Amino acid sequence: MTIEEQIEFLKKGTVDFIREEDLKAKLERSQKTGKPLRIKLGADPTAPDIHLGHTVVIRKLKAFQELGHTVIFLIGSFTGMIGDPSGKNATRPPLSRQEIDANAETYKAQIFKLLDPEKTEIRFNSEWMDEFDAADFVKLTSRITVSQILERDDFKKRMREERPISMHELLYPLVQGYDSVALESDVELGGTDQTFNLLVGRSLQREYEQEPQVIITTPLLEGTDGVDKMSKSLGNYIGIDEPADEMFGKIMSISDELMWRYYGLLTDLSIDEIGELKQKCQSEELNPRNVKIYLAKLIIKDFYSEEGANQAELNFINQFSKGNLPDEIEEMKITSGDYKIADLLLKTQMVESKGEAKRLIKQGGVKVNEEKVAHAGIYVIVNSSIGTLLQVGKRKFLKVIAK
Amino acid sequence: MTIEEQIEFLKKGTVDFIREEDLKAKLERSQKTGKPLRIKLGADPTAPDIHLGHTVVIRKLKAFQELGHTVIFLIGSFTGMIGDPSGKNATRPPLSRQEIDANAETYKAQIFKLLDPEKTEIRFNSEWMDEFDAADFVKLTSRITVSQILERDDFKKRMREERPISMHELLYPLVQGYDSVALESDVELGGTDQTFNLLVGRSLQREYEQEPQVIITTPLLEGTDGVDKMSKSLGNYIGIDEPADEMFGKIMSISDELMWRYYGLLTDLSIDEIGELKQKCQSEELNPRNVKIYLAKLIIKDFYSEEGANQAELNFINQFSKGNLPDEIEEMKITSGDYKIADLLLKTQMVESKGEAKRLIKQGGVKVNEEKVAHAGIYVIVNSSIGTLLQVGKRKFLKVIAK
């Protein structure tokens, strides 16, 4: 990939890119020197339970890894071990070193489903914050003004509403920013709600005479309801540790509109590929339900295997077809591609001729993934990660799988 | 002294007393347990050069010492050793440990002119701040809200005027307040410009579950010009390390009005005693110039000896009387008290009778401290710290000194 192509690749599905020309310079230098860039992502040290919303940014880390760069997954152990020092928030008790380590292991088990462990550093900010003394703290805080910190949206809002902000809350963005100095990060990723904190890092690196990091923010993913941000507490989440069957069912429950957002943020398909799928749905060449099945399998394959994804699909279909499907269904491997339904039926010898196929379709006797085929113009996706269930009449079943 | 009398004694010349009932409780407990109170005064660690403006508050420490309590003279070495961490203020370079120690010695040499070294602890806040780690700092800052800190007058003003406040500046009042926690101070003294910082200490002690300190603020003393606050940079100051003759001359240069303020803030005379002097000046029983000489000697005696004060007076008078006074003047000790001038002349055998005295006064032939006596009703102060020069005619001189 050229640098321009790399930037396009990295840019897909991001919100802010501060600044593109800085990233370009860094990518060029890395290419010249062979020294990988250091890509930082900060994580909360409390018990991790990663859902698809979190994977939006993790997939972006993965994109950097695919280009050869080093990912630093930073666990905010320093703040975690303090808890809520004001003692006002009972739900934030301080974590012990053991708890932090246990949570780090859980994080690893989850993020390494997407990331390459060889190109990932797991770090803890207590490494340097434990060495910080009061003088270091005063020096750090001297690098930024009160107004700069109070510019943060939630601080501004609370000041305006005269709701109290504890002084230590102002220190946290500074600590987070100093982490970038300690790690000498080249790029920091985060959700759009983190933009302010990421910029503090950029500004502090400049103060500590480092090249400022590039900031890349990713959008907040809507939950399965399509309305609110995906979150465990709202119950609209899909956890990456959930059984494949549950993931499958939850993905199938989202709206067609949300499906395109998930395609954009949770799969590796290019913008062009997604556009094509979308266009084929609009022209009714593809059945949206099948495209959603395809999405579910693409996502699940990242956290399980391709086999696991296929099994989940089968289980999903069986669940809604109790008693209608035989226990065993014959499978056939064919070249991957998009097939017109009539061509596919002929190729797999489910029918004798295209004419028969068209007639049966007209009579409503052909189903793809248990759904009636409305007309003969419909395409069926057959590729490595999609197994498709064909049914002709009451008895003839075949599962086609791409070679 | 009863507790009430102690409070009146301590209250003289102060501005704020937060809160009197707290001080009363502390004094009572101290009396009961025999445990002295801990009285804190914070000092800047930069090169000390104490002037009379500073002694207003030091005299208040002395008052506590006279009641048996312990004074803690706290040198802000922690902040001094950091200097201006933002590097923007070139005039505030960090001080070395050696410089701090040297400055502490200079402080001692100066403050022990007023304070009792036996009842004074000299402390440095680096004792505890050097042990502070980042977690301690976060905990400390969690005890106060941003709005509480931004309430400080200068911060409020700068915020309003949109002038930058560096984040570390917000930490300094907290460090100063924490010093009270570390020292477990019962009372903290300071100028009125320190009220905010002293209150932070009071509030932090409460947060750290200590009994909050009592705050006592003293007024800012006007300089010799009677207009601006006494300050070295304005040149209107009287340094306590200046030669006695210079101090004498500078005190004699102040206005009669300012003289009463200096009496109130720089001497041990009670409010009643000062009131009496003032009233006698108004009724022309005392010459204000003599009362000012008395003030000068009272002040100088604190930093030199009584002899030194007398010598300074003589030098001052000689300076303005070159050639008119004999080289040697006879001295006589008499019982201290306020004498009518005619009585004094008779008692010291400068005249044969009161009649002669009155006649000579009328003719303008009697001088007290080189100034003509206007009428026979005038009083002359003779007490332990005042030597008074009497002159009758051209040749007769006598210095009266209290026994």
GROMACS .gro file of N, CA and C in nm, chain A residues 94-193:
model
  300
   94PRO      N    1  -1.096   0.127   4.557
   94PRO     CA    2  -0.965   0.106   4.495
   94PRO      C    3  -0.943  -0.042   4.463
   95LEU      N    4  -0.874  -0.067   4.353
   95LEU     CA    5  -0.843  -0.205   4.314
   95LEU      C    6  -0.705  -0.242   4.368
   96SER      N    7  -0.687  -0.369   4.404
   96SER     CA    8  -0.556  -0.415   4.447
   96SER      C    9  -0.473  -0.449   4.324
   97ARG      N   10  -0.343  -0.461   4.344
   97ARG     CA   11  -0.252  -0.502   4.236
   97ARG      C   12  -0.302  -0.634   4.176
   98GLN      N   13  -0.346  -0.727   4.262
   98GLN     CA   14  -0.392  -0.858   4.216
   98GLN      C   15  -0.514  -0.845   4.125
   99GLU      N   16  -0.607  -0.759   4.167
   99GLU     CA   17  -0.728  -0.740   4.085
   99GLU      C   18  -0.692  -0.681   3.949
  100ILE      N   19  -0.600  -0.582   3.951
  100ILE     CA   20  -0.558  -0.519   3.826
  100ILE      C   21  -0.497  -0.626   3.734
  101ASP      N   22  -0.410  -0.709   3.792
  101ASP     CA   23  -0.344  -0.812   3.711
  101ASP      C   24  -0.446  -0.910   3.654
  102ALA      N   25  -0.543  -0.946   3.738
  102ALA     CA   26  -0.646  -1.040   3.691
  102ALA      C   27  -0.725  -0.976   3.577
  103ASN      N   28  -0.758  -0.848   3.593
  103ASN     CA   29  -0.832  -0.779   3.487
  103ASN      C   30  -0.749  -0.769   3.360
  104ALA      N   31  -0.619  -0.751   3.376
  104ALA     CA   32  -0.532  -0.743   3.259
  104ALA      C   33  -0.535  -0.874   3.182
  105GLU      N   34  -0.537  -0.985   3.257
  105GLU     CA   35  -0.543  -1.116   3.191
  105GLU      C   36  -0.674  -1.131   3.112
  106THR      N   37  -0.782  -1.084   3.174
  106THR     CA   38  -0.911  -1.091   3.106
  106THR      C   39  -0.909  -1.005   2.979
  107TYR      N   40  -0.852  -0.886   2.992
  107TYR     CA   41  -0.838  -0.800   2.874
  107TYR      C   42  -0.763  -0.873   2.764
  108LYS      N   43  -0.649  -0.931   2.801
  108LYS     CA   44  -0.566  -1.000   2.701
  108LYS      C   45  -0.648  -1.107   2.630
  109ALA      N   46  -0.717  -1.191   2.710
  109ALA     CA   47  -0.794  -1.300   2.652
  109ALA      C   48  -0.894  -1.245   2.551
  110GLN      N   49  -0.945  -1.125   2.579
  110GLN     CA   50  -1.047  -1.070   2.490
  110GLN      C   51  -0.985  -0.998   2.370
  111ILE      N   52  -0.887  -0.909   2.396
  111ILE     CA   53  -0.837  -0.829   2.284
  111ILE      C   54  -0.753  -0.912   2.187
  112PHE      N   55  -0.692  -1.020   2.237
  112PHE     CA   56  -0.610  -1.100   2.146
  112PHE      C   57  -0.695  -1.183   2.051
  113LYS      N   58  -0.826  -1.179   2.068
  113LYS     CA   59  -0.913  -1.236   1.965
  113LYS      C   60  -0.902  -1.152   1.838
  114LEU      N   61  -0.870  -1.024   1.855
  114LEU     CA   62  -0.858  -0.936   1.738
  114LEU      C   63  -0.712  -0.899   1.711
  115LEU      N   64  -0.636  -0.875   1.818
  115LEU     CA   65  -0.501  -0.821   1.800
  115LEU      C   66  -0.396  -0.931   1.800
  116ASP      N   67  -0.283  -0.897   1.740
  116ASP     CA   68  -0.171  -0.989   1.734
  116ASP      C   69  -0.085  -0.970   1.860
  117PRO      N   70  -0.078  -1.071   1.946
  117PRO     CA   71  -0.003  -1.055   2.072
  117PRO      C   72   0.144  -1.017   2.048
  118GLU      N   73   0.198  -1.059   1.935
  118GLU     CA   74   0.339  -1.032   1.905
  118GLU      C   75   0.365  -0.883   1.885
  119LYS      N   76   0.262  -0.814   1.839
  119LYS     CA   77   0.279  -0.672   1.809
  119LYS      C   78   0.204  -0.585   1.908
  120THR      N   79   0.180  -0.640   2.028
  120THR     CA   80   0.104  -0.567   2.129
  120THR      C   81   0.182  -0.561   2.259
  121GLU      N   82   0.198  -0.439   2.313
  121GLU     CA   83   0.255  -0.425   2.448
  121GLU      C   84   0.139  -0.399   2.542
  122ILE      N   85   0.134  -0.474   2.653
  122ILE     CA   86   0.036  -0.443   2.758
  122ILE      C   87   0.111  -0.365   2.865
  123ARG      N   88   0.070  -0.242   2.890
  123ARG     CA   89   0.142  -0.159   2.988
  123ARG      C   90   0.045  -0.107   3.095
  124PHE      N   91   0.102  -0.060   3.204
  124PHE     CA   92   0.026  -0.009   3.318
  124PHE      C   93   0.080   0.129   3.353
  125ASN      N   94  -0.007   0.228   3.372
  125ASN     CA   95   0.050   0.360   3.399
  125ASN      C   96   0.105   0.374   3.540
  126SER      N   97   0.079   0.277   3.626
  126SER     CA   98   0.146   0.283   3.757
  126SER      C   99   0.297   0.263   3.741
  127GLU      N  100   0.341   0.205   3.629
  127GLU     CA  101   0.485   0.191   3.605
  127GLU      C  102   0.557   0.324   3.629
  128TRP      N  103   0.499   0.434   3.575
  128TRP     CA  104   0.566   0.564   3.593
  128TRP      C  105   0.500   0.650   3.700
  129MET      N  106   0.368   0.634   3.719
  129MET     CA  107   0.301   0.720   3.816
  129MET      C  108   0.343   0.685   3.960
  130ASP      N  109   0.378   0.558   3.983
  130ASP     CA  110   0.425   0.521   4.118
  130ASP      C  111   0.558   0.588   4.150
  131GLU      N  112   0.632   0.626   4.047
  131GLU     CA  113   0.762   0.692   4.067
  131GLU      C  114   0.746   0.843   4.082
  132PHE      N  115   0.627   0.893   4.046
  132PHE     CA  116   0.604   1.037   4.049
  132PHE      C  117   0.608   1.088   4.192
  133ASP      N  118   0.678   1.199   4.215
  133ASP     CA  119   0.667   1.260   4.347
  133ASP      C  120   0.592   1.392   4.336
  134ALA      N  121   0.576   1.458   4.450
  134ALA     CA  122   0.495   1.580   4.453
  134ALA      C  123   0.553   1.685   4.358
  135ALA      N  124   0.685   1.694   4.352
  135ALA     CA  125   0.748   1.793   4.264
  135ALA      C  126   0.717   1.763   4.118
  136ASP      N  127   0.721   1.634   4.081
  136ASP     CA  128   0.686   1.597   3.943
  136ASP      C  129   0.543   1.638   3.912
  137PHE      N  130   0.457   1.620   4.013
  137PHE     CA  131   0.317   1.653   3.993
  137PHE      C  132   0.298   1.802   3.971
  138VAL      N  133   0.368   1.881   4.051
  138VAL     CA  134   0.357   2.026   4.034
  138VAL      C  135   0.410   2.065   3.896
  139LYS      N  136   0.521   2.003   3.857
  139LYS     CA  137   0.577   2.034   3.724
  139LYS      C  138   0.478   1.998   3.614
  140LEU      N  139   0.417   1.880   3.629
  140LEU     CA  140   0.321   1.836   3.527
  140LEU      C  141   0.205   1.936   3.518
  141THR      N  142   0.152   1.975   3.633
  141THR     CA  143   0.036   2.064   3.631
  141THR      C  144   0.072   2.204   3.584
  142SER      N  145   0.201   2.237   3.586
  142SER     CA  146   0.240   2.371   3.540
  142SER      C  147   0.234   2.382   3.388
  143ARG      N  148   0.215   2.268   3.321
  143ARG     CA  149   0.219   2.269   3.175
  143ARG      C  150   0.086   2.302   3.111
  144ILE      N  151  -0.014   2.327   3.193
  144ILE     CA  152  -0.146   2.348   3.135
  144ILE      C  153  -0.221   2.451   3.220
  145THR      N  154  -0.309   2.525   3.158
  145THR     CA  155  -0.381   2.625   3.235
  145THR      C  156  -0.517   2.571   3.280
  146VAL      N  157  -0.571   2.636   3.381
  146VAL     CA  158  -0.701   2.597   3.434
  146VAL      C  159  -0.808   2.606   3.326
  147SER      N  160  -0.805   2.713   3.247
  147SER     CA  161  -0.909   2.727   3.145
  147SER      C  162  -0.899   2.616   3.041
  148GLN      N  163  -0.775   2.577   3.008
  148GLN     CA  164  -0.761   2.467   2.910
  148GLN      C  165  -0.834   2.343   2.960
  149ILE      N  166  -0.814   2.311   3.088
  149ILE     CA  167  -0.875   2.190   3.144
  149ILE      C  168  -1.027   2.206   3.156
  150LEU      N  169  -1.067   2.325   3.196
  150LEU     CA  170  -1.211   2.345   3.216
  150LEU      C  171  -1.287   2.354   3.084
  151GLU      N  172  -1.213   2.356   2.973
  151GLU     CA  173  -1.276   2.352   2.841
  151GLU      C  174  -1.345   2.219   2.815
  152ARG      N  175  -1.306   2.115   2.889
  152ARG     CA  176  -1.365   1.983   2.863
  152ARG      C  177  -1.516   1.993   2.881
  153ASP      N  178  -1.589   1.930   2.787
  153ASP     CA  179  -1.734   1.948   2.783
  153ASP      C  180  -1.801   1.922   2.916
  154ASP      N  181  -1.768   1.808   2.979
  154ASP     CA  182  -1.842   1.776   3.101
  154ASP      C  183  -1.806   1.871   3.214
  155PHE      N  184  -1.680   1.918   3.216
  155PHE     CA  185  -1.642   2.018   3.319
  155PHE      C  186  -1.717   2.149   3.295
  156LYS      N  187  -1.719   2.191   3.169
  156LYS     CA  188  -1.787   2.316   3.134
  156LYS      C  189  -1.932   2.311   3.179
  157LYS      N  190  -1.991   2.196   3.148
  157LYS     CA  191  -2.132   2.179   3.180
  157LYS      C  192  -2.153   2.185   3.332
  158ARG      N  193  -2.069   2.115   3.405
  158ARG     CA  194  -2.087   2.112   3.550
  158ARG      C  195  -2.059   2.249   3.612
  159MET      N  196  -1.960   2.321   3.558
  159MET     CA  197  -1.934   2.456   3.608
  159MET      C  198  -2.056   2.544   3.586
  160ARG      N  199  -2.111   2.533   3.464
  160ARG     CA  200  -2.225   2.616   3.429
  160ARG      C  201  -2.343   2.585   3.521
  161GLU      N  202  -2.360   2.457   3.548
  161GLU     CA  203  -2.473   2.416   3.632
  161GLU      C  204  -2.441   2.424   3.780
  162GLU      N  205  -2.320   2.474   3.808
  162GLU     CA  206  -2.275   2.488   3.947
  162GLU      C  207  -2.278   2.358   4.024
  163ARG      N  208  -2.252   2.250   3.952
  163ARG     CA  209  -2.237   2.121   4.020
  163ARG      C  210  -2.089   2.105   4.052
  164PRO      N  211  -2.056   2.051   4.169
  164PRO     CA  212  -1.915   2.049   4.211
  164PRO      C  213  -1.826   1.959   4.124
  165ILE      N  214  -1.705   2.007   4.102
  165ILE     CA  215  -1.600   1.925   4.039
  165ILE      C  216  -1.489   1.916   4.142
  166SER      N  217  -1.454   1.796   4.176
  166SER     CA  218  -1.346   1.781   4.273
  166SER      C  219  -1.214   1.809   4.201
  167MET      N  220  -1.121   1.876   4.273
  167MET     CA  221  -0.993   1.915   4.212
  167MET      C  222  -0.921   1.796   4.149
  168HIS      N  223  -0.931   1.678   4.211
  168HIS     CA  224  -0.854   1.565   4.157
  168HIS      C  225  -0.905   1.523   4.020
  169GLU      N  226  -1.030   1.554   3.993
  169GLU     CA  227  -1.082   1.518   3.860
  169GLU      C  228  -1.007   1.592   3.750
  170LEU      N  229  -0.959   1.712   3.782
  170LEU     CA  230  -0.882   1.787   3.683
  170LEU      C  231  -0.746   1.722   3.657
  171LEU      N  232  -0.701   1.643   3.754
  171LEU     CA  233  -0.568   1.584   3.738
  171LEU      C  234  -0.570   1.464   3.645
  172TYR      N  235  -0.685   1.395   3.642
  172TYR     CA  236  -0.690   1.272   3.564
  172TYR      C  237  -0.660   1.291   3.415
  173PRO      N  238  -0.718   1.392   3.349
  173PRO     CA  239  -0.681   1.411   3.207
  173PRO      C  240  -0.531   1.437   3.192
  174LEU      N  241  -0.472   1.501   3.293
  174LEU     CA  242  -0.329   1.528   3.287
  174LEU      C  243  -0.247   1.400   3.298
  175VAL      N  244  -0.290   1.314   3.389
  175VAL     CA  245  -0.221   1.185   3.404
  175VAL      C  246  -0.233   1.106   3.274
  176GLN      N  247  -0.354   1.104   3.221
  176GLN     CA  248  -0.378   1.032   3.097
  176GLN      C  249  -0.291   1.089   2.985
  177GLY      N  250  -0.281   1.222   2.982
  177GLY     CA  251  -0.197   1.286   2.881
  177GLY      C  252  -0.050   1.256   2.903
  178TYR      N  253  -0.010   1.253   3.031
  178TYR     CA  254   0.131   1.225   3.059
  178TYR      C  255   0.167   1.082   3.019
  179ASP      N  256   0.070   0.991   3.022
  179ASP     CA  257   0.096   0.855   2.977
  179ASP      C  258   0.152   0.854   2.835
  180SER      N  259   0.103   0.944   2.751
  180SER     CA  260   0.153   0.952   2.614
  180SER      C  261   0.298   0.996   2.612
  181VAL      N  262   0.333   1.084   2.706
  181VAL     CA  263   0.473   1.129   2.717
  181VAL      C  264   0.560   1.010   2.758
  182ALA      N  265   0.513   0.939   2.863
  182ALA     CA  266   0.592   0.826   2.916
  182ALA      C  267   0.608   0.717   2.810
  183LEU      N  268   0.505   0.697   2.729
  183LEU     CA  269   0.508   0.590   2.629
  183LEU      C  270   0.566   0.636   2.496
  184GLU      N  271   0.586   0.768   2.482
  184GLU     CA  272   0.629   0.825   2.355
  184GLU      C  273   0.542   0.775   2.240
  185SER      N  274   0.413   0.787   2.260
  185SER     CA  275   0.322   0.735   2.158
  185SER      C  276   0.318   0.825   2.036
  186ASP      N  277   0.301   0.763   1.921
  186ASP     CA  278   0.292   0.835   1.794
  186ASP      C  279   0.147   0.866   1.758
  187VAL      N  280   0.060   0.776   1.799
  187VAL     CA  281  -0.082   0.789   1.766
  187VAL      C  282  -0.160   0.745   1.888
  188GLU      N  283  -0.265   0.817   1.922
  188GLU     CA  284  -0.354   0.766   2.027
  188GLU      C  285  -0.494   0.757   1.972
  189LEU      N  286  -0.557   0.645   2.000
  189LEU     CA  287  -0.694   0.622   1.955
  189LEU      C  288  -0.789   0.634   2.073
  190GLY      N  289  -0.913   0.662   2.041
  190GLY     CA  290  -1.014   0.668   2.145
  190GLY      C  291  -1.149   0.697   2.085
  191GLY      N  292  -1.252   0.682   2.167
  191GLY     CA  293  -1.387   0.719   2.123
  191GLY      C  294  -1.396   0.871   2.113
  192THR      N  295  -1.499   0.919   2.045
  192THR     CA  296  -1.514   1.064   2.032
  192THR      C  297  -1.529   1.131   2.168
  193ASP      N  298  -1.578   1.056   2.268
  193ASP     CA  299  -1.592   1.114   2.402
  193ASP      C  300  -1.456   1.135   2.469
   0.00000   0.00000   0.00000
